[in-house]
Amino acid sequence: MKVKGFLKDVGGASRVTRARLAAFESASATPEKTDPIGEASKAWHPGRLELKVAQIRTCTKTSKTVRFVRADGGELPYFYAGQFIALEFPMGETIISRPYSLSSAPYQARGKEGFAEITVRRSKGDGFVCDYINDTLKEGDTVYGTMGCGQFYYEPLRDAKNVVALAGGTGITPFASMAKEIAHGTLDMDLTILFGSVSSDDIILKEELEACEGEHVHIVHVLSGDEPGWTGERGFLSADLIKKYSKGDTTYFICGPQVMYNFLHGELAKMDIPKRRVRFEVFGTPKDITRFDGFPAEEKEAMHNLTVVRGIHEDVIPAKAAESLVVALERAGIRIETACRSGECGLCRTKVLSGHVFICPEGDGRRAADKEFNYVHACSAYPVGDVKIKIPIL
Ligand SMILES: Cc1cc2nc3c(=O)[nH]c(=O)nc-3n(C[C@H](O)[C@H](O)[C@H](O)COP(=O)(O)OP(=O)(O)OC[C@H]3O[C@@H](n4cnc5c(N)ncnc54)[C@H](O)[C@@H]3O)c2cc1C
């Protein structure tokens, strides 16, 4: 150790201490009411926001794009291209939440004129919120939302610069956001999107994607329907097709319906890609939980009592075994915070006080401590028998 350097350090430290003491002595005795660091953090991560529907436009014959701005005229928080917004819709006596990937780019959300967009496809008759958005939501309405959720974004420290996106249907939305940000020059990555649609008039965000094409954004449409005259790629997103558009070290980002995921698991396995180079977006609540291994067959149509403890309040509500605890709470008009509705984010973490739940095997985001202390993610837990849970008061 150099003694001179050591003494200098010690001397320096005592000078800092003296300066601190002097600052304390000259400070006002009245407590400072403002908290600039807290305020800045609130401005960047405001949590739940009231949003106004500024515009609704038709995207394809089965989908619409909805533009939101902040209802209080303030600025929207920052998000990464690829992330989703958890939106809450007042429906009847209750509030229902759903995640939607942002199809607009982060740069479009900045500043006083900033906006955020989602693109939502209507159902084939069994939908709920998606049909509400397509048929009932109107310009001027307000909803609540939490922006910048999820892990499905490009991270240069983790991902290869060359990204091949495998998208199906509305699974294009996170990639539309990335493509727009790249074209704007504020995201440094190379993106090739293999986009599967049924027919050419069914291609979601077609013009917006084409406007982004250039040196770093390449879009390949793949039609699964038998469309005469189509000169582009046909079929499904097979291993051969993926190989054709991959070059060098590549990260694969995948977003689409559950059937596409099942198919792609097989195709990617044929390609021998390292696990760290494949990123799947979560796909939400399964359409039919009863088809999963381990779900008790006799529970398919069963109804149970769900006792919900909030502080000193206790409510007993009906709950279908085939619907998650979150859906039972929403049906009963009891608000619980949710975001991904896929068992991943943990926002709806709930303590099971008694009874048994079935956990969706594809949405089991519980940590070891959750398991030990009987916590579940209410969006991926299904009551098999009467259950008592404790949730936070909102
Ligand atoms: C990360 C992520 C991003 C997504 N991004 C997009 C996107 O960009 N675009 C898009 O179109 N979709 C997207 N989705 C899917 C979207 O979240 C919805 O699942 C989809 O719009 C269908 O919603 P739905 O309510 O119509 O149908 P479902 O989610 O299938 O809901 C129907 C279910 O609602 C429940 N329900 C019925 N009635 C009631 C009631 N009265 N009270 C309470 N619950 C009831 C029942 O359980 C019923 O089965 C995304 C999903 C995830 C996970």
Short mmCIF file of C-alpha atoms and ligand atoms in Angstrom, two decimals:
data_model
loop_
_atom_site.label_atom_id
_atom_site.label_comp_id
_atom_site.label_asym_id
_atom_site.label_seq_id
_atom_site.Cartn_x
_atom_site.Cartn_y
_atom_site.Cartn_z
CA MET A 1 0.00 0.00 0.00
CA LYS A 2 1.31 3.49 -0.80
CA VAL A 3 1.14 5.44 2.47
CA LYS A 4 0.96 8.77 0.63
CA GLY A 5 -2.04 7.66 -1.40
CA PHE A 6 -3.71 6.18 1.67
CA LEU A 7 -3.31 9.45 3.62
CA LYS A 8 -4.67 11.39 0.65
CA ASP A 9 -7.73 9.14 0.59
CA VAL A 10 -8.33 9.53 4.32
CA GLY A 11 -7.85 13.29 4.04
CA GLY A 12 -10.28 13.37 1.13
CA ALA A 13 -12.89 11.47 3.14
CA SER A 14 -12.64 13.89 6.04
CA ARG A 15 -13.04 16.83 3.63
CA VAL A 16 -16.27 15.23 2.32
CA THR A 17 -17.49 14.75 5.90
CA ARG A 18 -16.76 18.41 6.72
CA ALA A 19 -18.55 19.60 3.58
CA ARG A 20 -21.55 17.42 4.48
CA LEU A 21 -21.74 18.75 8.00
CA ALA A 22 -21.55 22.32 6.65
CA ALA A 23 -24.39 21.54 4.24
CA PHE A 24 -26.51 20.13 7.10
CA GLU A 25 -25.85 23.19 9.24
CA SER A 26 -26.80 25.65 6.51
CA ALA A 27 -29.95 23.70 5.55
CA SER A 28 -33.44 24.90 6.49
CA ALA A 29 -35.01 23.39 9.63
CA THR A 30 -38.37 23.09 7.80
CA PRO A 31 -38.76 19.70 6.08
CA GLU A 32 -38.53 19.79 2.24
CA LYS A 33 -42.01 18.91 0.93
CA THR A 34 -40.98 18.04 -2.62
CA ASP A 35 -39.35 14.76 -3.58
CA PRO A 36 -37.73 15.36 -6.99
CA ILE A 37 -36.45 11.79 -7.35
CA GLY A 38 -39.83 10.30 -6.45
CA GLU A 39 -41.56 12.71 -8.83
CA ALA A 40 -39.22 11.87 -11.73
CA SER A 41 -39.71 8.16 -11.14
CA LYS A 42 -43.50 8.61 -11.04
CA ALA A 43 -43.37 10.57 -14.32
CA TRP A 44 -41.41 7.78 -16.05
CA HIS A 45 -43.30 4.88 -14.50
CA PRO A 46 -46.74 6.25 -13.61
CA GLY A 47 -48.38 2.84 -13.11
CA ARG A 48 -52.08 2.76 -13.94
CA LEU A 49 -53.07 5.56 -16.33
CA GLU A 50 -56.38 6.92 -17.54
CA LEU A 51 -56.31 6.78 -21.33
CA LYS A 52 -58.63 8.35 -23.89
CA VAL A 53 -59.51 6.67 -27.17
CA ALA A 54 -58.32 9.28 -29.68
CA GLN A 55 -58.95 7.33 -32.87
CA ILE A 56 -60.28 3.98 -34.09
CA ARG A 57 -59.52 2.83 -37.62
CA THR A 58 -60.30 -0.32 -39.54
CA CYS A 59 -57.22 -2.42 -40.16
CA THR A 60 -58.61 -5.50 -41.94
CA LYS A 61 -62.21 -6.73 -42.18
CA THR A 62 -61.68 -8.56 -38.87
CA SER A 63 -59.47 -6.13 -36.93
CA LYS A 64 -59.26 -2.55 -35.75
CA THR A 65 -56.45 -0.30 -34.57
CA VAL A 66 -57.20 1.82 -31.51
CA ARG A 67 -55.12 4.89 -30.65
CA PHE A 68 -54.87 6.04 -27.02
CA VAL A 69 -53.61 9.30 -25.54
CA ARG A 70 -53.38 10.26 -21.90
CA ALA A 71 -56.74 11.51 -20.66
CA ASP A 72 -55.08 14.23 -18.52
CA GLY A 73 -53.10 15.54 -21.52
CA GLY A 74 -49.80 14.41 -19.99
CA GLU A 75 -47.05 12.39 -21.65
CA LEU A 76 -47.14 8.62 -21.98
CA PRO A 77 -44.49 6.59 -20.18
CA TYR A 78 -41.57 5.01 -22.01
CA PHE A 79 -41.81 1.42 -23.23
CA TYR A 80 -39.70 -0.95 -25.32
CA ALA A 81 -40.84 -1.98 -28.81
CA GLY A 82 -42.40 -5.42 -28.29
CA GLN A 83 -43.94 -4.76 -24.88
CA PHE A 84 -47.65 -4.86 -24.14
CA ILE A 85 -50.22 -2.71 -22.39
CA ALA A 86 -52.58 -4.19 -19.79
CA LEU A 87 -55.93 -2.50 -20.46
CA GLU A 88 -58.96 -2.45 -18.17
CA PHE A 89 -62.42 -2.14 -19.67
CA PRO A 90 -65.48 -1.26 -17.60
CA MET A 91 -68.07 -3.86 -18.64
CA GLY A 92 -71.39 -3.89 -16.83
CA GLU A 93 -70.78 -4.06 -13.08
CA THR A 94 -67.19 -5.13 -13.46
CA ILE A 95 -63.79 -4.27 -14.88
CA ILE A 96 -62.09 -6.78 -17.17
CA SER A 97 -58.44 -6.60 -18.10
CA ARG A 98 -56.62 -7.92 -21.18
CA PRO A 99 -53.05 -7.60 -22.45
CA TYR A 100 -52.45 -6.15 -25.93
CA SER A 101 -49.02 -5.75 -27.55
CA LEU A 102 -48.42 -2.15 -28.59
CA SER A 103 -48.43 -1.95 -32.39
CA SER A 104 -47.16 1.66 -32.40
CA ALA A 105 -43.51 2.49 -31.77
CA PRO A 106 -41.96 3.96 -28.61
CA TYR A 107 -40.90 7.12 -30.48
CA GLN A 108 -44.56 7.79 -31.35
CA ALA A 109 -45.46 7.84 -27.65
CA ARG A 110 -43.01 10.60 -26.77
CA GLY A 111 -43.90 14.23 -26.16
CA LYS A 112 -47.20 16.06 -25.72
CA GLU A 113 -48.63 14.67 -28.99
CA GLY A 114 -47.58 11.13 -28.07
CA PHE A 115 -49.91 8.18 -28.63
CA ALA A 116 -49.98 4.42 -28.21
CA GLU A 117 -51.83 1.99 -30.47
CA ILE A 118 -53.10 -1.57 -30.26
CA THR A 119 -54.51 -3.69 -33.08
CA VAL A 120 -57.18 -6.15 -32.07
CA ARG A 121 -58.83 -8.93 -34.04
CA ARG A 122 -62.47 -9.83 -33.44
CA SER A 123 -63.33 -13.41 -32.47
CA LYS A 124 -65.15 -16.09 -34.41
CA GLY A 125 -68.05 -15.80 -31.98
CA ASP A 126 -66.50 -16.87 -28.66
CA GLY A 127 -64.74 -13.61 -27.80
CA PHE A 128 -65.50 -11.12 -25.12
CA VAL A 129 -63.18 -8.13 -24.87
CA CYS A 130 -61.90 -8.37 -28.46
CA ASP A 131 -65.48 -8.05 -29.76
CA TYR A 132 -66.19 -5.24 -27.29
CA ILE A 133 -63.17 -3.34 -28.69
CA ASN A 134 -64.20 -3.97 -32.29
CA ASP A 135 -67.92 -3.29 -31.89
CA THR A 136 -68.61 -1.11 -28.84
CA LEU A 137 -65.56 0.96 -27.88
CA LYS A 138 -65.74 4.43 -29.44
CA GLU A 139 -63.59 7.52 -29.83
CA GLY A 140 -63.72 9.68 -26.69
CA ASP A 141 -64.19 6.69 -24.33
CA THR A 142 -61.74 6.33 -21.48
CA VAL A 143 -60.12 3.16 -20.15
CA TYR A 144 -57.34 2.42 -17.67
CA GLY A 145 -54.05 0.90 -18.70
CA THR A 146 -50.57 0.02 -17.51
CA MET A 147 -47.95 0.42 -20.21
CA GLY A 148 -44.58 -1.16 -20.80
CA CYS A 149 -45.30 -4.66 -19.54
CA GLY A 150 -43.50 -7.87 -20.44
CA GLN A 151 -40.07 -9.09 -21.45
CA PHE A 152 -40.61 -9.53 -25.20
CA TYR A 153 -38.25 -6.90 -26.54
CA TYR A 154 -34.86 -6.80 -28.23
CA GLU A 155 -31.98 -6.55 -25.78
CA PRO A 156 -28.59 -6.08 -27.51
CA LEU A 157 -26.67 -7.51 -24.55
CA ARG A 158 -28.61 -10.76 -24.83
CA ASP A 159 -29.87 -11.10 -28.42
CA ALA A 160 -28.06 -11.45 -31.75
CA LYS A 161 -28.26 -8.28 -33.85
CA ASN A 162 -29.91 -10.30 -36.58
CA VAL A 163 -33.47 -11.15 -35.55
CA VAL A 164 -35.92 -13.37 -37.42
CA ALA A 165 -39.46 -12.79 -36.21
CA LEU A 166 -42.02 -15.55 -36.64
CA ALA A 167 -45.47 -13.99 -36.48
CA GLY A 168 -48.97 -15.33 -36.93
CA GLY A 169 -52.12 -13.18 -37.16
CA THR A 170 -52.24 -10.51 -34.45
CA GLY A 171 -48.85 -11.82 -33.29
CA ILE A 172 -47.45 -9.29 -35.75
CA THR A 173 -48.18 -6.36 -33.39
CA PRO A 174 -44.95 -6.41 -31.29
CA PHE A 175 -42.92 -6.72 -34.50
CA ALA A 176 -44.79 -3.82 -36.10
CA SER A 177 -43.64 -1.72 -33.14
CA MET A 178 -40.03 -2.91 -33.59
CA ALA A 179 -40.12 -2.33 -37.37
CA LYS A 180 -41.40 1.25 -36.90
CA GLU A 181 -38.73 2.01 -34.30
CA ILE A 182 -35.97 0.61 -36.56
CA ALA A 183 -37.24 2.58 -39.58
CA HIS A 184 -37.25 5.72 -37.42
CA GLY A 185 -33.57 5.11 -36.65
CA THR A 186 -33.99 4.66 -32.90
CA LEU A 187 -33.54 0.87 -32.66
CA ASP A 188 -30.34 -0.73 -33.92
CA MET A 189 -31.14 -4.26 -35.08
CA ASP A 190 -31.81 -6.16 -38.31
CA LEU A 191 -35.31 -7.59 -38.48
CA THR A 192 -36.70 -10.13 -40.93
CA ILE A 193 -40.38 -10.85 -40.27
CA LEU A 194 -41.88 -14.10 -41.55
CA PHE A 195 -45.54 -13.24 -41.25
CA GLY A 196 -48.12 -15.98 -41.60
CA SER A 197 -51.65 -14.99 -42.63
CA VAL A 198 -54.53 -16.93 -44.15
CA SER A 199 -55.18 -14.70 -47.16
CA SER A 200 -53.82 -11.45 -48.59
CA ASP A 201 -56.88 -9.44 -47.46
CA ASP A 202 -56.31 -10.77 -43.93
CA ILE A 203 -52.79 -9.30 -43.52
CA ILE A 204 -52.81 -7.13 -40.41
CA LEU A 205 -50.97 -3.76 -40.53
CA LYS A 206 -49.85 -4.51 -44.13
CA GLU A 207 -49.29 -0.91 -45.29
CA GLU A 208 -47.68 0.17 -42.03
CA LEU A 209 -45.22 -2.72 -42.25
CA GLU A 210 -44.42 -2.02 -45.89
CA ALA A 211 -43.63 1.60 -45.01
CA CYS A 212 -40.87 0.32 -42.69
CA GLU A 213 -39.16 -1.94 -45.24
CA GLY A 214 -35.58 -1.00 -46.02
CA GLU A 215 -31.99 -1.94 -45.28
CA HIS A 216 -32.74 -3.20 -41.76
CA VAL A 217 -36.38 -4.34 -42.03
CA HIS A 218 -37.44 -7.13 -44.36
CA ILE A 219 -40.98 -8.53 -44.48
CA VAL A 220 -41.91 -11.90 -45.97
CA HIS A 221 -45.62 -12.68 -46.18
CA VAL A 222 -46.52 -16.37 -46.01
CA LEU A 223 -50.08 -17.36 -46.91
CA SER A 224 -51.58 -20.58 -45.61
CA GLY A 225 -54.78 -20.28 -47.69
CA ASP A 226 -55.01 -21.47 -51.27
CA GLU A 227 -55.04 -18.07 -52.99
CA PRO A 228 -54.77 -18.10 -56.79
CA GLY A 229 -52.26 -15.62 -58.22
CA TRP A 230 -50.23 -15.25 -55.02
CA THR A 231 -46.55 -15.19 -56.00
CA GLY A 232 -45.08 -14.98 -52.49
CA GLU A 233 -44.33 -17.72 -49.96
CA ARG A 234 -47.04 -20.27 -49.16
CA GLY A 235 -47.78 -22.75 -46.40
CA PHE A 236 -46.71 -22.57 -42.75
CA LEU A 237 -43.59 -21.20 -41.09
CA SER A 238 -41.64 -24.43 -41.61
CA ALA A 239 -38.01 -25.17 -40.73
CA ASP A 240 -37.08 -24.95 -44.44
CA LEU A 241 -38.64 -21.51 -44.78
CA ILE A 242 -37.05 -20.25 -41.56
CA LYS A 243 -33.62 -21.51 -42.70
CA LYS A 244 -34.07 -19.78 -46.06
CA TYR A 245 -34.38 -16.37 -44.36
CA SER A 246 -31.84 -16.87 -41.54
CA LYS A 247 -28.25 -15.74 -41.88
CA GLY A 248 -25.44 -16.20 -39.37
CA ASP A 249 -26.02 -15.75 -35.65
CA THR A 250 -29.76 -15.15 -35.29
CA THR A 251 -32.23 -14.72 -32.45
CA TYR A 252 -35.74 -15.96 -33.17
CA PHE A 253 -38.67 -14.01 -31.69
CA ILE A 254 -42.02 -15.81 -31.85
CA CYS A 255 -45.49 -14.39 -31.36
CA GLY A 256 -48.79 -15.84 -32.51
CA PRO A 257 -51.63 -18.19 -31.60
CA GLN A 258 -51.07 -21.28 -29.47
CA VAL A 259 -51.40 -23.66 -32.47
CA MET A 260 -48.54 -21.85 -34.18
CA TYR A 261 -46.37 -22.27 -31.05
CA ASN A 262 -47.08 -26.00 -30.97
CA PHE A 263 -46.10 -26.31 -34.64
CA LEU A 264 -42.98 -24.13 -34.30
CA HIS A 265 -41.63 -26.10 -31.32
CA GLY A 266 -41.27 -29.05 -33.71
CA GLU A 267 -39.83 -27.01 -36.58
CA LEU A 268 -37.25 -25.19 -34.43
CA ALA A 269 -36.18 -28.51 -32.87
CA LYS A 270 -35.26 -29.69 -36.39
CA MET A 271 -32.95 -26.70 -36.75
CA ASP A 272 -30.85 -27.35 -33.64
CA ILE A 273 -30.96 -23.73 -32.44
CA PRO A 274 -29.51 -22.96 -28.99
CA LYS A 275 -32.30 -22.31 -26.45
CA ARG A 276 -30.92 -18.84 -25.63
CA ARG A 277 -31.54 -17.78 -29.25
CA VAL A 278 -35.31 -18.43 -29.13
CA ARG A 279 -37.76 -16.05 -27.45
CA PHE A 280 -41.49 -16.78 -27.18
CA GLU A 281 -44.11 -14.18 -26.20
CA VAL A 282 -46.65 -15.45 -23.67
CA PHE A 283 -50.00 -16.31 -25.26
CA GLY A 284 -52.53 -15.65 -22.52
CA THR A 285 -55.20 -17.85 -20.98
CA PRO A 286 -55.65 -21.20 -22.76
CA LYS A 287 -59.01 -21.48 -24.51
CA ASP A 288 -59.77 -24.81 -22.79
CA ILE A 289 -57.98 -25.71 -19.56
CA THR A 290 -59.80 -29.04 -19.29
CA ARG A 291 -57.71 -30.54 -22.13
CA PHE A 292 -54.48 -30.29 -20.11
CA ASP A 293 -52.96 -33.41 -18.54
CA GLY A 294 -53.76 -33.54 -14.84
CA PHE A 295 -57.00 -31.51 -14.99
CA PRO A 296 -59.55 -33.76 -13.22
CA ALA A 297 -62.04 -34.95 -15.88
CA GLU A 298 -64.97 -34.88 -13.41
CA GLU A 299 -64.36 -31.14 -12.82
CA LYS A 300 -65.07 -30.13 -16.44
CA GLU A 301 -68.50 -28.63 -15.76
CA ALA A 302 -68.12 -28.18 -11.97
CA MET A 303 -68.99 -25.01 -10.03
CA HIS A 304 -67.45 -24.23 -6.63
CA ASN A 305 -67.55 -21.64 -3.86
CA LEU A 306 -64.66 -19.23 -3.82
CA THR A 307 -64.21 -17.40 -0.52
CA VAL A 308 -62.36 -14.14 -1.07
CA VAL A 309 -60.71 -12.45 1.88
CA ARG A 310 -59.83 -8.76 1.51
CA GLY A 311 -58.74 -7.22 4.81
CA ILE A 312 -61.58 -7.91 7.25
CA HIS A 313 -64.09 -8.54 4.41
CA GLU A 314 -65.05 -12.01 3.26
CA ASP A 315 -67.18 -12.68 0.16
CA VAL A 316 -68.28 -16.04 -1.15
CA ILE A 317 -68.63 -16.06 -4.95
CA PRO A 318 -69.33 -18.81 -7.51
CA ALA A 319 -66.35 -20.08 -9.51
CA LYS A 320 -66.24 -22.48 -12.47
CA ALA A 321 -63.50 -25.10 -12.29
CA ALA A 322 -62.77 -24.46 -15.98
CA GLU A 323 -62.21 -20.71 -15.44
CA SER A 324 -59.29 -19.10 -13.65
CA LEU A 325 -59.59 -17.43 -10.23
CA VAL A 326 -59.13 -14.07 -11.98
CA VAL A 327 -62.17 -14.68 -14.21
CA ALA A 328 -64.28 -15.71 -11.18
CA LEU A 329 -63.27 -12.47 -9.40
CA GLU A 330 -63.99 -10.37 -12.49
CA ARG A 331 -67.38 -12.02 -13.00
CA ALA A 332 -68.23 -11.12 -9.38
CA GLY A 333 -67.09 -7.52 -9.86
CA ILE A 334 -64.05 -7.86 -7.57
CA ARG A 335 -61.03 -6.06 -8.92
CA ILE A 336 -57.65 -7.76 -8.91
CA GLU A 337 -54.55 -6.44 -10.61
CA THR A 338 -53.51 -8.49 -13.65
CA ALA A 339 -51.28 -7.84 -16.62
CA CYS A 340 -50.09 -10.82 -18.70
CA ARG A 341 -52.95 -13.24 -17.83
CA SER A 342 -50.49 -15.96 -18.71
CA GLY A 343 -49.09 -16.90 -15.29
CA GLU A 344 -45.86 -15.04 -15.98
CA CYS A 345 -45.77 -11.52 -14.53
CA GLY A 346 -47.00 -12.33 -11.01
CA LEU A 347 -49.09 -9.16 -10.61
CA CYS A 348 -52.11 -11.27 -9.58
CA ARG A 349 -50.12 -13.30 -7.00
CA THR A 350 -52.70 -14.63 -4.48
CA LYS A 351 -52.46 -16.64 -1.28
CA VAL A 352 -54.52 -19.84 -1.18
CA LEU A 353 -55.72 -20.18 2.41
CA SER A 354 -57.52 -23.49 1.90
CA GLY A 355 -58.68 -25.83 -0.88
CA HIS A 356 -57.03 -27.01 -4.10
CA VAL A 357 -56.34 -25.31 -7.41
CA PHE A 358 -55.13 -26.74 -10.72
CA ILE A 359 -52.20 -24.77 -12.14
CA CYS A 360 -52.02 -24.43 -15.91
CA PRO A 361 -48.81 -26.32 -16.80
CA GLU A 362 -48.02 -23.81 -19.56
CA GLY A 363 -48.46 -20.83 -17.27
CA ASP A 364 -46.81 -21.83 -14.03
CA GLY A 365 -44.67 -18.81 -13.17
CA ARG A 366 -44.55 -19.59 -9.45
CA ARG A 367 -41.24 -19.22 -7.65
CA ALA A 368 -40.04 -21.78 -5.06
CA ALA A 369 -41.14 -19.43 -2.25
CA ASP A 370 -44.63 -19.10 -3.81
CA LYS A 371 -44.97 -22.87 -3.74
CA GLU A 372 -43.71 -23.15 -0.19
CA PHE A 373 -46.09 -20.48 1.17
CA ASN A 374 -49.05 -21.46 -1.05
CA TYR A 375 -49.14 -18.47 -3.41
CA VAL A 376 -50.49 -18.88 -6.94
CA HIS A 377 -50.85 -16.63 -9.96
CA ALA A 378 -54.62 -16.23 -9.97
CA CYS A 379 -54.76 -15.95 -13.78
CA SER A 380 -53.35 -19.47 -14.19
CA ALA A 381 -54.99 -21.18 -11.17
CA TYR A 382 -58.31 -23.06 -11.49
CA PRO A 383 -60.46 -24.05 -8.46
CA VAL A 384 -60.97 -27.80 -8.15
CA GLY A 385 -63.26 -27.82 -5.11
CA ASP A 386 -64.16 -25.00 -2.74
CA VAL A 387 -61.25 -22.62 -2.28
CA LYS A 388 -60.45 -19.72 0.07
CA ILE A 389 -58.02 -17.04 -1.10
CA LYS A 390 -56.64 -13.76 0.20
CA ILE A 391 -56.16 -10.85 -2.20
CA PRO A 392 -55.00 -7.25 -1.69
CA ILE A 393 -57.63 -4.51 -1.24
CA LEU A 394 -57.58 -2.21 -4.31
C1 LIG B 1 -48.91 -10.60 -24.21
C2 LIG B 1 -50.17 -10.65 -25.04
C3 LIG B 1 -50.33 -9.78 -26.10
C4 LIG B 1 -51.49 -9.81 -26.87
N1 LIG B 1 -51.62 -8.95 -27.93
C5 LIG B 1 -52.70 -9.00 -28.70
C6 LIG B 1 -52.83 -8.14 -29.83
O1 LIG B 1 -51.94 -7.36 -30.15
N2 LIG B 1 -53.98 -8.20 -30.55
C7 LIG B 1 -55.01 -9.08 -30.24
O2 LIG B 1 -56.03 -9.08 -30.94
N3 LIG B 1 -54.90 -9.91 -29.19
C8 LIG B 1 -53.79 -9.89 -28.42
N4 LIG B 1 -53.70 -10.71 -27.32
C9 LIG B 1 -54.85 -11.54 -26.94
C10 LIG B 1 -55.81 -10.70 -26.06
O3 LIG B 1 -55.23 -10.45 -24.81
C11 LIG B 1 -57.15 -11.38 -25.82
O4 LIG B 1 -56.93 -12.67 -25.28
C12 LIG B 1 -57.98 -11.50 -27.08
O5 LIG B 1 -58.32 -10.21 -27.57
C13 LIG B 1 -59.28 -12.28 -26.81
O6 LIG B 1 -59.93 -11.69 -25.71
P1 LIG B 1 -61.45 -12.01 -25.40
O7 LIG B 1 -61.81 -11.44 -24.09
O8 LIG B 1 -62.29 -11.59 -26.55
O9 LIG B 1 -61.46 -13.58 -25.37
P2 LIG B 1 -60.86 -14.48 -24.25
O10 LIG B 1 -59.61 -13.89 -23.69
O11 LIG B 1 -60.84 -15.88 -24.77
O12 LIG B 1 -61.96 -14.31 -23.13
C14 LIG B 1 -63.13 -15.05 -23.14
C15 LIG B 1 -63.23 -15.50 -21.71
O13 LIG B 1 -63.69 -14.38 -20.91
C16 LIG B 1 -64.28 -14.89 -19.77
N5 LIG B 1 -65.58 -14.24 -19.59
C17 LIG B 1 -66.69 -14.40 -20.29
N6 LIG B 1 -67.66 -13.63 -19.78
C18 LIG B 1 -67.19 -12.99 -18.72
C19 LIG B 1 -67.71 -12.05 -17.77
N7 LIG B 1 -68.96 -11.62 -17.82
N8 LIG B 1 -66.90 -11.59 -16.82
C20 LIG B 1 -65.63 -11.99 -16.74
N9 LIG B 1 -65.08 -12.87 -17.61
C21 LIG B 1 -65.84 -13.36 -18.59
C22 LIG B 1 -64.50 -16.38 -19.98
O14 LIG B 1 -63.54 -17.10 -19.25
C23 LIG B 1 -64.26 -16.58 -21.46
O15 LIG B 1 -63.76 -17.85 -21.74
C24 LIG B 1 -52.52 -10.74 -26.55
C25 LIG B 1 -52.37 -11.62 -25.48
C26 LIG B 1 -51.21 -11.59 -24.74
C27 LIG B 1 -51.05 -12.55 -23.60
#
